[in-house]
CSV table of N, CA and C in Angstrom, one decimal:
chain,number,residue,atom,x,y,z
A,1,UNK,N,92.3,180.2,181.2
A,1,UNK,CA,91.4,179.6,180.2
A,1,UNK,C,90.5,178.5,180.7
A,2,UNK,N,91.1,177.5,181.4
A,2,UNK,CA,90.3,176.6,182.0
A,2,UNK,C,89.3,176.7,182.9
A,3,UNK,N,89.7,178.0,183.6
A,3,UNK,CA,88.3,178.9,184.7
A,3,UNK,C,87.5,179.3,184.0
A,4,UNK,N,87.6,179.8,182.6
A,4,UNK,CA,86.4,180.4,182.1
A,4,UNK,C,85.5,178.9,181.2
A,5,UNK,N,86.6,178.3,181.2
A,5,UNK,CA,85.5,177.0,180.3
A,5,UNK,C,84.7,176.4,182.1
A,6,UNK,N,85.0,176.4,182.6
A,6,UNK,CA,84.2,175.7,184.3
A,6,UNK,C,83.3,177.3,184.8
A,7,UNK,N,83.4,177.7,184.4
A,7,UNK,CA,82.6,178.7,184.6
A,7,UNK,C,81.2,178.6,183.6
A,8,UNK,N,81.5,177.9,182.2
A,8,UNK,CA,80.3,178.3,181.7
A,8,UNK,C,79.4,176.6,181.4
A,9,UNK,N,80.0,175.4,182.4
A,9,UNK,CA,79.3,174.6,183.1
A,9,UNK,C,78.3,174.6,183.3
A,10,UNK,N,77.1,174.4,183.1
A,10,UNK,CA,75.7,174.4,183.8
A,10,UNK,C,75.1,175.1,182.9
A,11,UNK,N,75.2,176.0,182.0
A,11,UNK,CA,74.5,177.5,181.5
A,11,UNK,C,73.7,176.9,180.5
A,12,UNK,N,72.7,177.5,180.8
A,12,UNK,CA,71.7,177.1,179.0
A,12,UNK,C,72.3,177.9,177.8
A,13,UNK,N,71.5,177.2,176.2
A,13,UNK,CA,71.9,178.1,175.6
A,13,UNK,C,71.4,179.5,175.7
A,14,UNK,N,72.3,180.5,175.2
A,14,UNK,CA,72.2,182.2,175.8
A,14,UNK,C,73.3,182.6,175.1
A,15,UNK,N,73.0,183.9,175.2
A,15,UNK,CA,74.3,185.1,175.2
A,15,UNK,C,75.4,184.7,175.7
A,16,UNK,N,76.6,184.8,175.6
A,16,UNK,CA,77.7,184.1,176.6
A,16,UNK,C,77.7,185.4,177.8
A,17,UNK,N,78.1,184.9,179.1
A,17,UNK,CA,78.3,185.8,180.0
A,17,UNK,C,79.1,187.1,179.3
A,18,UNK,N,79.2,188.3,179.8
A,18,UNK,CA,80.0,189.5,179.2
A,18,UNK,C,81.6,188.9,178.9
A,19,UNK,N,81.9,188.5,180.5
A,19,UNK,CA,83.1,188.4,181.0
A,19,UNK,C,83.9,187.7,180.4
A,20,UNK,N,82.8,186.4,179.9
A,20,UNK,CA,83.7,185.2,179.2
A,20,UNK,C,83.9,185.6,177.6
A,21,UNK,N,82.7,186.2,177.1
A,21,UNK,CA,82.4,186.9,175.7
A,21,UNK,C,83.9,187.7,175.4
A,22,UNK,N,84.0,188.6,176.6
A,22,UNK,CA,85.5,189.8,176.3
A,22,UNK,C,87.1,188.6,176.5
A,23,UNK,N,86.7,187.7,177.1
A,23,UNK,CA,88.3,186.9,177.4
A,23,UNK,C,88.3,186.0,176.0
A,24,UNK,N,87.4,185.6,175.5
A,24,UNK,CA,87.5,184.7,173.9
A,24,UNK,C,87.8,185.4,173.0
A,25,UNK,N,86.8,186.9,172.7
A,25,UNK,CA,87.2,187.5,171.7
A,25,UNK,C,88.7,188.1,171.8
A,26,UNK,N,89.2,188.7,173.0
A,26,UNK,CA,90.4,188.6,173.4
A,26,UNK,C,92.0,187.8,173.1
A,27,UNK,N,91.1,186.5,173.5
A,27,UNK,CA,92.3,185.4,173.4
A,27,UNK,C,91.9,184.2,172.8
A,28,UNK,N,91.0,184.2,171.6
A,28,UNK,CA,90.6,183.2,171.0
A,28,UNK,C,91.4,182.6,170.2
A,29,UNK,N,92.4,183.5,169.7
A,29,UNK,CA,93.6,182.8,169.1
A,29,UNK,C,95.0,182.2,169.6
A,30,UNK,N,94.8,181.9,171.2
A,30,UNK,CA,96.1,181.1,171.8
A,30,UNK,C,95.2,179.9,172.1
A,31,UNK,N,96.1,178.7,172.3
A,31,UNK,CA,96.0,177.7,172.0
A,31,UNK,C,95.3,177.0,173.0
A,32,UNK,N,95.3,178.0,173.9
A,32,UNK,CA,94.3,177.2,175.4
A,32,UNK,C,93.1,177.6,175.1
A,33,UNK,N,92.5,178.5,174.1
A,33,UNK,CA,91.1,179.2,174.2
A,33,UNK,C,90.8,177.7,173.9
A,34,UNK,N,91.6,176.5,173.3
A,34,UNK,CA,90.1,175.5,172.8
A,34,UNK,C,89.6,175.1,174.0
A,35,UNK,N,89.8,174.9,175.5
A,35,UNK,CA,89.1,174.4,176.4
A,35,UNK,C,87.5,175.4,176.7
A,36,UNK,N,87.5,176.6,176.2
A,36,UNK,CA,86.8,177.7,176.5
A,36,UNK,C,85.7,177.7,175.2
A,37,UNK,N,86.3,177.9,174.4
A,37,UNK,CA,85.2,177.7,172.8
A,37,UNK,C,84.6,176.5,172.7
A,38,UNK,N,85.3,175.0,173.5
A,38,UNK,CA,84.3,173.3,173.6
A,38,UNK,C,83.3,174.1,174.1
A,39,UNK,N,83.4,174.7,175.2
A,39,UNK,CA,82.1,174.7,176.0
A,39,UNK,C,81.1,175.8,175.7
A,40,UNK,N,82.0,176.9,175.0
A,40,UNK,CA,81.3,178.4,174.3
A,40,UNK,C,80.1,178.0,173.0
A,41,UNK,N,80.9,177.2,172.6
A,41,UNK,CA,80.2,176.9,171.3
A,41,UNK,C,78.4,176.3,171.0
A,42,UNK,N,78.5,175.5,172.0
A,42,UNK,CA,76.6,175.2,172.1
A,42,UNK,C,76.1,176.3,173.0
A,43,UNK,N,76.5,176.9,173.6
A,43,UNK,CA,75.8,178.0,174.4
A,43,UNK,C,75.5,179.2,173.3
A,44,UNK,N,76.3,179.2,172.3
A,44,UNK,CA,75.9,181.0,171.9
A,44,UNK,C,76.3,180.8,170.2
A,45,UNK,N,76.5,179.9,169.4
A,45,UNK,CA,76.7,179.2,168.0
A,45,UNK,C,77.0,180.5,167.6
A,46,UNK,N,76.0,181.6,167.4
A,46,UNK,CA,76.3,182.4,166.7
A,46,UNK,C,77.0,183.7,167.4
A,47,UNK,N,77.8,183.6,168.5
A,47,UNK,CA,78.6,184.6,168.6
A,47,UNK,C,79.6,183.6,168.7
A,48,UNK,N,80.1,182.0,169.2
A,48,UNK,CA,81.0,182.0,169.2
A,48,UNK,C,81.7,181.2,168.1
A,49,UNK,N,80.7,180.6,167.2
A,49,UNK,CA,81.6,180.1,165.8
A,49,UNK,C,82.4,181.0,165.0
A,50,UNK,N,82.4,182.2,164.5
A,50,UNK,CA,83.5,182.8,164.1
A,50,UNK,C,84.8,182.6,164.7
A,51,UNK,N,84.6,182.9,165.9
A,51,UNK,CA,85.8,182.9,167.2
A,51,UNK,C,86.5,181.2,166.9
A,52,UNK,N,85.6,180.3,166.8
A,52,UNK,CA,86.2,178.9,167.0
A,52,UNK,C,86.7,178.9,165.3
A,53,UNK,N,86.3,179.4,164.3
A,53,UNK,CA,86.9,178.9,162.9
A,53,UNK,C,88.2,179.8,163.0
A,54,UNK,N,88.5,181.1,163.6
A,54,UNK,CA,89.4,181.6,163.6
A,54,UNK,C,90.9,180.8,164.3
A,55,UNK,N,90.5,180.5,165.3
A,55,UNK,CA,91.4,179.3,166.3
A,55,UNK,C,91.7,178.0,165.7
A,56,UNK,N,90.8,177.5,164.8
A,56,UNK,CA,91.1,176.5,163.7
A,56,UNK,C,91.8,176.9,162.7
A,57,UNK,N,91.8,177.9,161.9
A,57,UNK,CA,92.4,178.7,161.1
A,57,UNK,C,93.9,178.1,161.3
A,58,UNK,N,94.6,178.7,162.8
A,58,UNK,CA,95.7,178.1,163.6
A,58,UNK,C,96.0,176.9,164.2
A,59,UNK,N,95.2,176.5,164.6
A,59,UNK,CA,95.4,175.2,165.5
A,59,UNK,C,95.2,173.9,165.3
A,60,UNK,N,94.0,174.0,163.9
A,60,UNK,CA,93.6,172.8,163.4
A,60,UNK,C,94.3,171.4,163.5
A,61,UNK,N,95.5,171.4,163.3
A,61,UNK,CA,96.2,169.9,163.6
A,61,UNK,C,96.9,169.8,164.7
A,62,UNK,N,96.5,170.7,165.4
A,62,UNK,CA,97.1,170.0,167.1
A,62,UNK,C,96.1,169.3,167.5
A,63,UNK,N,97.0,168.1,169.1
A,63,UNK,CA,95.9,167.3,169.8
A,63,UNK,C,94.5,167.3,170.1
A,64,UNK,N,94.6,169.0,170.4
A,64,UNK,CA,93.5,169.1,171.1
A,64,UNK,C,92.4,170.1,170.6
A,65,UNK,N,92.7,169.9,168.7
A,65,UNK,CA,91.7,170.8,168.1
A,65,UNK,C,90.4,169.8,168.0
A,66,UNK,N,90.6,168.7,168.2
A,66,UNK,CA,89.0,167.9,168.3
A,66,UNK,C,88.1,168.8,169.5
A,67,UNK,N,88.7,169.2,170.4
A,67,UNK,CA,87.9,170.2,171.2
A,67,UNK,C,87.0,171.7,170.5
A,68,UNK,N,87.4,171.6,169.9
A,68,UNK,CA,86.8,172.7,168.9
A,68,UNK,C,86.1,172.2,167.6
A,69,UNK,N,86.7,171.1,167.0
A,69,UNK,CA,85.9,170.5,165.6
A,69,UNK,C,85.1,170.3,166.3
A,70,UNK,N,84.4,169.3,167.0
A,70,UNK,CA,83.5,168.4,167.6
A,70,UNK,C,82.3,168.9,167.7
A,71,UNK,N,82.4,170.2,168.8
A,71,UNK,CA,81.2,170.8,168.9
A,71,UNK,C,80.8,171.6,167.7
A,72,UNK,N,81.5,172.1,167.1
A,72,UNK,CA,81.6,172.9,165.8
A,72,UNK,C,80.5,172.1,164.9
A,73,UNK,N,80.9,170.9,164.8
A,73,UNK,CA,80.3,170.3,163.9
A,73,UNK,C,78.7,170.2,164.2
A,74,UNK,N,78.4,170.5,165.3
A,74,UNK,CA,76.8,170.1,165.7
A,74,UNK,C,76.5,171.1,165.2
A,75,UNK,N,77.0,172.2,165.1
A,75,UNK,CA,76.1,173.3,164.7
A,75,UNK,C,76.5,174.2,163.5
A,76,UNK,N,77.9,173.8,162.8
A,76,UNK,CA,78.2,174.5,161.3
A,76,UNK,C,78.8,173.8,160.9
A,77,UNK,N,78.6,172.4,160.7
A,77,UNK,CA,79.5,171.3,159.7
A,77,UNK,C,79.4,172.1,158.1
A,78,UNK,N,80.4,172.3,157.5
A,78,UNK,CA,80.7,173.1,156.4
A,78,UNK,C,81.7,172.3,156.1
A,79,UNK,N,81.9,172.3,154.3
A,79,UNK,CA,82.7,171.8,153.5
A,79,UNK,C,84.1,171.7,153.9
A,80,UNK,N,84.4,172.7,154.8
A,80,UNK,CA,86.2,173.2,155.3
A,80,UNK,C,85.8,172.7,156.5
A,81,UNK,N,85.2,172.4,157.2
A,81,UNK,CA,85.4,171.8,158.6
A,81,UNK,C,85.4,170.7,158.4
A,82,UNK,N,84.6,169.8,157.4
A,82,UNK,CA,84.2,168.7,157.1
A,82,UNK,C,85.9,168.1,156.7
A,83,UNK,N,86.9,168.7,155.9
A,83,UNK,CA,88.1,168.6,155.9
A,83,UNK,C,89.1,168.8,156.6
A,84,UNK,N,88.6,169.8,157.7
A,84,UNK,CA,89.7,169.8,158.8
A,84,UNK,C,89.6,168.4,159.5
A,85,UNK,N,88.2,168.5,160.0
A,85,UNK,CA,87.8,167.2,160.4
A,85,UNK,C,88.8,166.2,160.2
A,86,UNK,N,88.7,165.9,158.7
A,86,UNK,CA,89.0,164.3,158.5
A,86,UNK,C,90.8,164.8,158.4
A,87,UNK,N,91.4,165.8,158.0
A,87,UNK,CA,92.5,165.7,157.8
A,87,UNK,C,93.3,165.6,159.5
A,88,UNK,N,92.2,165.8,160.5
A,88,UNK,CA,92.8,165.7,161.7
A,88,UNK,C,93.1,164.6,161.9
A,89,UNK,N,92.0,164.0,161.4
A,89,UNK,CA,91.9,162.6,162.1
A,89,UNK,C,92.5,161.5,161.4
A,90,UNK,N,92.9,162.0,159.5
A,90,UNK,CA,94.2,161.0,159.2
A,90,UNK,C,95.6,161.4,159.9
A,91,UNK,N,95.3,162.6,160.9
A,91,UNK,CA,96.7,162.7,161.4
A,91,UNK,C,97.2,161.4,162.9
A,92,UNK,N,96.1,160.8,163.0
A,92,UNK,CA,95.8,159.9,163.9
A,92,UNK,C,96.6,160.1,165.4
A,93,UNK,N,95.7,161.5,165.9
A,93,UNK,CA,95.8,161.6,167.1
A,93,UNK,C,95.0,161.0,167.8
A,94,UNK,N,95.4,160.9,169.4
A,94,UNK,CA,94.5,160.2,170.4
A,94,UNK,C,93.2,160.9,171.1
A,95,UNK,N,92.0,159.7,171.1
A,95,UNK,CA,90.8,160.8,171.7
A,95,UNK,C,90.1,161.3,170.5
A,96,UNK,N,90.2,160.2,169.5
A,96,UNK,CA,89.9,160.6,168.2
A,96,UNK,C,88.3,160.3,167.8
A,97,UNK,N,87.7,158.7,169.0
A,97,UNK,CA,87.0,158.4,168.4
A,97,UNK,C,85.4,159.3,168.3
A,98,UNK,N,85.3,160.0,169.5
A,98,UNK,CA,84.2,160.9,169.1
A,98,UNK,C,83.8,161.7,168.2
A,99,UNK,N,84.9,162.1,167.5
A,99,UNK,CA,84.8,162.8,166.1
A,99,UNK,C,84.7,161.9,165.0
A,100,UNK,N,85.5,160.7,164.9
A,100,UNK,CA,84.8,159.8,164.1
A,100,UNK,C,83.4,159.5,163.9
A,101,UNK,N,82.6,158.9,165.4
A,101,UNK,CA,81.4,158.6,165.2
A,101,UNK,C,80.5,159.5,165.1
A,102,UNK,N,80.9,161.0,165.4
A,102,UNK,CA,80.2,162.5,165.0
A,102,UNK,C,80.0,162.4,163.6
A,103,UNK,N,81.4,162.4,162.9
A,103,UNK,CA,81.0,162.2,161.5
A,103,UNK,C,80.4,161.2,160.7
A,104,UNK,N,80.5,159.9,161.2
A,104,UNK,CA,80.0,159.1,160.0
A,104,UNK,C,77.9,159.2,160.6
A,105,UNK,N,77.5,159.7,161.8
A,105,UNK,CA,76.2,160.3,162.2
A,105,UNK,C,76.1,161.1,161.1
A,106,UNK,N,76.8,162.7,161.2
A,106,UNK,CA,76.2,164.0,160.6
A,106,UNK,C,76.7,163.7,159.1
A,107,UNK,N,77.1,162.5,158.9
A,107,UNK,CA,77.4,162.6,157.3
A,107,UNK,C,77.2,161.3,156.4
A,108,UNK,N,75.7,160.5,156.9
A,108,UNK,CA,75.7,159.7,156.4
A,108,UNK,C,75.7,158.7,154.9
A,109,UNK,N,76.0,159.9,154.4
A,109,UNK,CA,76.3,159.2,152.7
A,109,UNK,C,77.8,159.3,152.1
A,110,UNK,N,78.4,160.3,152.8
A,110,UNK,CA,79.5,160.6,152.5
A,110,UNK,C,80.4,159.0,152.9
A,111,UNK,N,81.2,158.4,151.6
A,111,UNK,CA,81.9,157.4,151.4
A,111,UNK,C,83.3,157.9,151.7
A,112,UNK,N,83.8,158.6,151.7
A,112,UNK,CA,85.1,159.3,152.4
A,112,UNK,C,85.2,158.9,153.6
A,113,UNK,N,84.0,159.6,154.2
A,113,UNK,CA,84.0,159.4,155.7
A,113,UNK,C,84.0,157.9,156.4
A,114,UNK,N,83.2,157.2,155.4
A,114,UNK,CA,83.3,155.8,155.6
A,114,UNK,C,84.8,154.8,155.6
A,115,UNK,N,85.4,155.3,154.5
A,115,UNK,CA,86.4,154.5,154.4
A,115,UNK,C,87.9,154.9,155.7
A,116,UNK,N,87.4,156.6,156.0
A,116,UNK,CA,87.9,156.9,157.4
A,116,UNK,C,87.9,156.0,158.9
A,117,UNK,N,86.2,156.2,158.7
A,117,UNK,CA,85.7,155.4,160.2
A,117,UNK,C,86.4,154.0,159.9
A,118,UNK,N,86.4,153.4,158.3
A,118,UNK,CA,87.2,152.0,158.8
A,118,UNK,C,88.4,152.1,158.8
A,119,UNK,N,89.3,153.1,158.3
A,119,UNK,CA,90.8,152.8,158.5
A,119,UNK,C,90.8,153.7,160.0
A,120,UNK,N,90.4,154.5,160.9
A,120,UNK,CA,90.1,154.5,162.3
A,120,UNK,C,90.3,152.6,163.3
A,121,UNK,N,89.2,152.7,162.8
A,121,UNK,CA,88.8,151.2,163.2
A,121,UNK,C,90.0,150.1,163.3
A,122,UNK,N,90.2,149.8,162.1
A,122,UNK,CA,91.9,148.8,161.8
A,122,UNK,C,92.9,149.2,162.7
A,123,UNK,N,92.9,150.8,162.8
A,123,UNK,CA,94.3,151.2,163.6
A,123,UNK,C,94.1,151.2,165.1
A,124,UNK,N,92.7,151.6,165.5
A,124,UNK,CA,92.4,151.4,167.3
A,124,UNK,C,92.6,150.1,167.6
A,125,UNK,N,93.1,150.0,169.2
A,125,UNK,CA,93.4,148.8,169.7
A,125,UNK,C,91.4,148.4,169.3
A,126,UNK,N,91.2,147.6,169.8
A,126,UNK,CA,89.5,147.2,169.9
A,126,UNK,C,89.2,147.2,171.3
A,127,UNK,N,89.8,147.5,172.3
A,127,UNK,CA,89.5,148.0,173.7
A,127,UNK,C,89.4,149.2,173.8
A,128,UNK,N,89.9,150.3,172.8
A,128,UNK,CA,89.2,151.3,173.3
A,128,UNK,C,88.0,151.8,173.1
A,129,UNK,N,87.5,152.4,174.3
A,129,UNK,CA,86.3,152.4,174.3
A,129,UNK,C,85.2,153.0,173.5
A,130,UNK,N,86.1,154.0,172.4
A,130,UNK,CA,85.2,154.1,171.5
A,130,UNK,C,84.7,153.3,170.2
A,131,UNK,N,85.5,152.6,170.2
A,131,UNK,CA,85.6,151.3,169.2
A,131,UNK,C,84.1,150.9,168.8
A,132,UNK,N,83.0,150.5,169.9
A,132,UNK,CA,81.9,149.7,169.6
A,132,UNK,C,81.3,150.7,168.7
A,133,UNK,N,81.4,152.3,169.8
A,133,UNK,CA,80.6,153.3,169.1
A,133,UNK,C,80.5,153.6,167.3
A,134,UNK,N,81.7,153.9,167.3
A,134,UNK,CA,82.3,154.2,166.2
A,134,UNK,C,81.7,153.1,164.6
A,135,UNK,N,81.9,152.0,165.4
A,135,UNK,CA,82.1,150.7,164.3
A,135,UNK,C,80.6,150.4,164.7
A,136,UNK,N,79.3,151.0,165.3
A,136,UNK,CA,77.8,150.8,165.6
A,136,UNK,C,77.3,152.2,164.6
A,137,UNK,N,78.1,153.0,164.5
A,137,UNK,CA,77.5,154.3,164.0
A,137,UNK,C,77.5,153.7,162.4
A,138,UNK,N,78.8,153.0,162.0
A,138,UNK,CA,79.3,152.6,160.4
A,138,UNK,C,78.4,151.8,160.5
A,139,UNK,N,78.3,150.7,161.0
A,139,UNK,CA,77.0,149.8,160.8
A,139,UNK,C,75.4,150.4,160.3
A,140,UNK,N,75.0,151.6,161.0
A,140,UNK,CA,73.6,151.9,161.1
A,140,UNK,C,73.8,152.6,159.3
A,141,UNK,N,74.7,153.3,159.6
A,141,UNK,CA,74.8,154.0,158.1
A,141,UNK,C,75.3,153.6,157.0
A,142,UNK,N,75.9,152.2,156.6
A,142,UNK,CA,77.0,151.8,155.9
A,142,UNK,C,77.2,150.6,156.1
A,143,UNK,N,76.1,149.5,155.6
A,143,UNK,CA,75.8,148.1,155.9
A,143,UNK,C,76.9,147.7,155.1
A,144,UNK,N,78.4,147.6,154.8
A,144,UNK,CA,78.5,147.0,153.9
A,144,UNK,C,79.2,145.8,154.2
A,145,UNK,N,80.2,145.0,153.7
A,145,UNK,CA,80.8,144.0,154.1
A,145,UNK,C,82.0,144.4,155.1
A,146,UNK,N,82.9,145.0,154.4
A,146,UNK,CA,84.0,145.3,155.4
A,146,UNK,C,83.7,145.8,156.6
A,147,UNK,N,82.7,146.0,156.9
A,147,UNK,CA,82.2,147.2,158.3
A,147,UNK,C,81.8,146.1,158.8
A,148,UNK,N,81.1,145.1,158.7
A,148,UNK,CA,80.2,144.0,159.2
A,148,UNK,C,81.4,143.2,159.2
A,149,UNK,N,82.3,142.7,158.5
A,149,UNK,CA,83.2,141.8,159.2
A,149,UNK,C,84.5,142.6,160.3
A,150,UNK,N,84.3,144.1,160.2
A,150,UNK,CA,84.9,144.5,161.5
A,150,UNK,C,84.4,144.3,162.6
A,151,UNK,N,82.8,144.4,162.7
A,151,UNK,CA,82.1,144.4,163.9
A,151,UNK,C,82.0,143.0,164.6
A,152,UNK,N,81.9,142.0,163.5
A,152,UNK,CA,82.1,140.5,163.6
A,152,UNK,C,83.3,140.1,164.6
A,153,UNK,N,84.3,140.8,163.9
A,153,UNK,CA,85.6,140.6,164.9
A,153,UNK,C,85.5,140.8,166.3
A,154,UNK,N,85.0,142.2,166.1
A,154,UNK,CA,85.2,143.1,167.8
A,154,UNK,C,84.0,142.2,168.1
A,155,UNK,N,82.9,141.5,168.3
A,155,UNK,CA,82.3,140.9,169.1
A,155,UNK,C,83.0,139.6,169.4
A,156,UNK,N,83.6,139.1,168.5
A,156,UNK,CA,83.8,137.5,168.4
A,156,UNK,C,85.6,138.1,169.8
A,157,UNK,N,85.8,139.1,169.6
A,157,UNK,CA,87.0,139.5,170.8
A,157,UNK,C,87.1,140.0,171.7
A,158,UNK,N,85.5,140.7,172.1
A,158,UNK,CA,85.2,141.3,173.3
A,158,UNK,C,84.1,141.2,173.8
A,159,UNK,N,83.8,139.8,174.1
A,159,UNK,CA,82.7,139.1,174.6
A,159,UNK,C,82.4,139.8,176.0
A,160,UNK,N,83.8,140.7,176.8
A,160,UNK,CA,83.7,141.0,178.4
A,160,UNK,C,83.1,142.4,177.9
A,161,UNK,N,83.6,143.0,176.8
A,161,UNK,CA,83.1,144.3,176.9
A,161,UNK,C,82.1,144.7,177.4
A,162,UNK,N,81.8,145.9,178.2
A,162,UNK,CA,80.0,146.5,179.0
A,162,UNK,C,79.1,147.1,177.7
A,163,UNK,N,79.7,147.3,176.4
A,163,UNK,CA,78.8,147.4,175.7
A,163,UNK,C,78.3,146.9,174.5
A,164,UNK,N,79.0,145.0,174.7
A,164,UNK,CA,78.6,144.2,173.5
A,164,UNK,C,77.1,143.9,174.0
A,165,UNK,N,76.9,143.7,175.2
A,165,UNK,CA,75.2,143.1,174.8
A,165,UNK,C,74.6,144.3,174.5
A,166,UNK,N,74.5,145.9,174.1
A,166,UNK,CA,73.9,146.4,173.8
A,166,UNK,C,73.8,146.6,172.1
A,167,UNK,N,75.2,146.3,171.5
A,167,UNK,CA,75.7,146.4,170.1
A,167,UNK,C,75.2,145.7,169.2
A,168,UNK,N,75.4,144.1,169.4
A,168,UNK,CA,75.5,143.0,168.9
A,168,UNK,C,74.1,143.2,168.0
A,169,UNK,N,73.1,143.2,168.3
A,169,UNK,CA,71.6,143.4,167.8
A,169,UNK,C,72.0,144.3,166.3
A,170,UNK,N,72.5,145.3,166.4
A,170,UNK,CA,72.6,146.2,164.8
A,170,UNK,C,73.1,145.3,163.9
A,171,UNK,N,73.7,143.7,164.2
A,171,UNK,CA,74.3,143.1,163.3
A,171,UNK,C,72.9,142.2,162.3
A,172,UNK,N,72.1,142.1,163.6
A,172,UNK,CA,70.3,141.4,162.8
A,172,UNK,C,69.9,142.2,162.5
A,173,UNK,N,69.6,143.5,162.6
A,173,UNK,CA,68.6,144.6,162.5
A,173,UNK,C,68.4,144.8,161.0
């Protein structure tokens, strides 16, 4: 499974190769196809999203279904993904924060998602590195107090961080 996701490395969007096309539809339902459908999924949306909702269907609350929501979401965020999504992510697995800051981007009104990205936020150390992302994305979309006095914190605590001088500015903006 991991040969065929390094295999389709480099590819524009297209057709998916034959070879990789016959081993998804194949084995899209064991638990390693998510390394293969991350990468299937912006290449060919519309052959290989059925294939990834079916593998979600099953795998949705394991570790490593953010490999599958994630990309998913760029190109068929739908009401049932929109809930797998967040019900993954109240399951508070690790490697979480890119899917956070995906959603509070592709869903910027939605107050759900907000009160997610901040109970995310409370729970991550503030060193990990998705932290600025995440709590820059709530800022842009979601000026409100609680989000501004989280981001207040994380700068007033991670003065070393490499990406407070680029952050700090959304707080004047």
């Amino acid at each position: 499974p991991i040969f065929g996701s390094v295999l389709l490395d480099g590819l524009e969007p297209a057709p998916l190769p034959e070879a990789i096309a016959v081993w998804i539809e194949r084995h899209h339902l064991s638990y390693e196809a998510c390394f293969t459908l991350r990468r299937a999924i912006p290449l060919s949306p519309s052959q290989v999203v059925p294939w990834a909702e079916a593998w979600l269907q099953r795998w949705r609350a394991v570790p490593f279904a953010n490999f599958v929501l994630e990309p998913l979401c760029d190109v068929a965020l739908t009401p049932q993904l929109r809930q797998w999504c967040c019900d993954w992510l109240n399951a508070a697995h690790s490697e979480s924060g890119f899917l956070v800051e995906k959603l509070v981007r592709l869903l910027p009104g939605d107050g759900d998602v907000h009160v997610l990205a901040r109970q995310w936020l409370r729970r991550v150390p503030k060193d990990d590195g998705s932290w600025p992302f995440v709590c820059r994305a709530l800022i842009r979309e979601c000026k409100d107090d609680e989000s501004v006095g989280l981001y207040r914190e994380w700068l007033e605590e991670s003065t070393q961080h490499k990406a407070w001088s680029k952050v700090w500015v959304d707080l004047w903006k």
